[in-house]
Amino acid sequence: MAWEKGFLTEEPSAEGSWASSPSVRAVMRANRSRDTRPELRLRSLLHKQGLRYRVAARPLPELRRTADLIFF
């Protein structure tokens, strides 16, 4: 079904993928990691309140993770 809808563009690797099926993998790949409607709305409200922040940044340089918002 994911192939028919155009979600998959390349053959998924059975070895390298942790997804339980190709359709699960397609759904996970389609989820946006940033700039979703709720996130944009929240950022707009925070900015109107005078709060300043960074988007999708590492809280500490040595961390391999990013935070949605980091206030400074």
PDB file of C-alpha atoms in Angstrom:
ATOM      1  CA  MET A   1       0.000   0.000   0.000  1.00  0.00           C
ATOM      2  CA  ALA A   2       2.848   2.409   0.803  1.00  0.00           C
ATOM      3  CA  TRP A   3       4.352   1.750  -2.617  1.00  0.00           C
ATOM      4  CA  GLU A   4       1.041   2.508  -4.325  1.00  0.00           C
ATOM      5  CA  LYS A   5       0.655   5.844  -2.525  1.00  0.00           C
ATOM      6  CA  GLY A   6       4.202   6.882  -3.348  1.00  0.00           C
ATOM      7  CA  PHE A   7       5.529   6.957   0.220  1.00  0.00           C
ATOM      8  CA  LEU A   8       8.402   4.638  -0.626  1.00  0.00           C
ATOM      9  CA  THR A   9      10.878   5.624  -3.284  1.00  0.00           C
ATOM     10  CA  GLU A  10      13.512   2.977  -2.770  1.00  0.00           C
ATOM     11  CA  GLU A  11      13.530  -0.672  -1.802  1.00  0.00           C
ATOM     12  CA  PRO A  12      13.743  -0.938   1.995  1.00  0.00           C
ATOM     13  CA  SER A  13      16.561  -3.046   3.334  1.00  0.00           C
ATOM     14  CA  ALA A  14      15.277  -5.923   5.445  1.00  0.00           C
ATOM     15  CA  GLU A  15      18.603  -6.190   7.267  1.00  0.00           C
ATOM     16  CA  GLY A  16      19.183  -2.512   8.035  1.00  0.00           C
ATOM     17  CA  SER A  17      15.621  -1.507   8.886  1.00  0.00           C
ATOM     18  CA  TRP A  18      14.229  -1.803  12.401  1.00  0.00           C
ATOM     19  CA  ALA A  19      10.648  -1.258  11.198  1.00  0.00           C
ATOM     20  CA  SER A  20       8.287  -4.209  11.494  1.00  0.00           C
ATOM     21  CA  SER A  21       7.041  -3.841   7.917  1.00  0.00           C
ATOM     22  CA  PRO A  22       7.522  -1.646   4.851  1.00  0.00           C
ATOM     23  CA  SER A  23       4.266   0.192   5.578  1.00  0.00           C
ATOM     24  CA  VAL A  24       5.382   0.989   9.141  1.00  0.00           C
ATOM     25  CA  ARG A  25       8.674   2.250   7.760  1.00  0.00           C
ATOM     26  CA  ALA A  26       6.814   4.447   5.264  1.00  0.00           C
ATOM     27  CA  VAL A  27       4.650   5.985   7.988  1.00  0.00           C
ATOM     28  CA  MET A  28       7.666   6.682  10.191  1.00  0.00           C
ATOM     29  CA  ARG A  29       9.556   8.306   7.309  1.00  0.00           C
ATOM     30  CA  ALA A  30       6.529  10.500   6.509  1.00  0.00           C
ATOM     31  CA  ASN A  31       6.362  11.948  10.053  1.00  0.00           C
ATOM     32  CA  ARG A  32       7.856  15.403  10.147  1.00  0.00           C
ATOM     33  CA  SER A  33      10.509  16.062  12.749  1.00  0.00           C
ATOM     34  CA  ARG A  34      10.079  19.835  12.842  1.00  0.00           C
ATOM     35  CA  ASP A  35       7.863  22.680  11.627  1.00  0.00           C
ATOM     36  CA  THR A  36       4.601  20.881  12.314  1.00  0.00           C
ATOM     37  CA  ARG A  37       1.473  23.023  12.738  1.00  0.00           C
ATOM     38  CA  PRO A  38       1.361  22.689  16.540  1.00  0.00           C
ATOM     39  CA  GLU A  39       5.077  23.488  16.796  1.00  0.00           C
ATOM     40  CA  LEU A  40       4.757  26.559  14.556  1.00  0.00           C
ATOM     41  CA  ARG A  41       1.790  27.781  16.612  1.00  0.00           C
ATOM     42  CA  LEU A  42       3.678  27.332  19.886  1.00  0.00           C
ATOM     43  CA  ARG A  43       6.752  29.093  18.501  1.00  0.00           C
ATOM     44  CA  SER A  44       4.594  31.975  17.307  1.00  0.00           C
ATOM     45  CA  LEU A  45       3.017  32.378  20.747  1.00  0.00           C
ATOM     46  CA  LEU A  46       6.402  32.196  22.496  1.00  0.00           C
ATOM     47  CA  HIS A  47       7.870  34.788  20.129  1.00  0.00           C
ATOM     48  CA  LYS A  48       4.928  37.140  20.763  1.00  0.00           C
ATOM     49  CA  GLN A  49       5.649  36.833  24.497  1.00  0.00           C
ATOM     50  CA  GLY A  50       9.178  38.085  23.846  1.00  0.00           C
ATOM     51  CA  LEU A  51      10.912  34.750  24.386  1.00  0.00           C
ATOM     52  CA  ARG A  52      13.792  33.956  22.067  1.00  0.00           C
ATOM     53  CA  TYR A  53      14.964  30.468  21.217  1.00  0.00           C
ATOM     54  CA  ARG A  54      16.818  28.257  18.786  1.00  0.00           C
ATOM     55  CA  VAL A  55      15.008  25.557  16.813  1.00  0.00           C
ATOM     56  CA  ALA A  56      16.204  21.948  16.402  1.00  0.00           C
ATOM     57  CA  ALA A  57      19.564  22.598  18.038  1.00  0.00           C
ATOM     58  CA  ARG A  58      21.846  20.582  20.293  1.00  0.00           C
ATOM     59  CA  PRO A  59      21.534  21.674  23.936  1.00  0.00           C
ATOM     60  CA  LEU A  60      25.183  20.767  24.502  1.00  0.00           C
ATOM     61  CA  PRO A  61      27.760  20.348  21.721  1.00  0.00           C
ATOM     62  CA  GLU A  62      28.763  16.888  22.912  1.00  0.00           C
ATOM     63  CA  LEU A  63      25.200  15.517  22.805  1.00  0.00           C
ATOM     64  CA  ARG A  64      24.088  13.633  19.735  1.00  0.00           C
ATOM     65  CA  ARG A  65      20.474  14.731  20.222  1.00  0.00           C
ATOM     66  CA  THR A  66      18.595  17.852  19.265  1.00  0.00           C
ATOM     67  CA  ALA A  67      15.942  19.683  21.243  1.00  0.00           C
ATOM     68  CA  ASP A  68      12.859  21.145  19.598  1.00  0.00           C
ATOM     69  CA  LEU A  69      13.423  24.510  21.296  1.00  0.00           C
ATOM     70  CA  ILE A  70      16.357  25.879  23.252  1.00  0.00           C
ATOM     71  CA  PHE A  71      15.883  29.164  25.085  1.00  0.00           C
ATOM     72  CA  PHE A  72      18.756  31.619  25.415  1.00  0.00           C
TER      73      PHE A  72
END
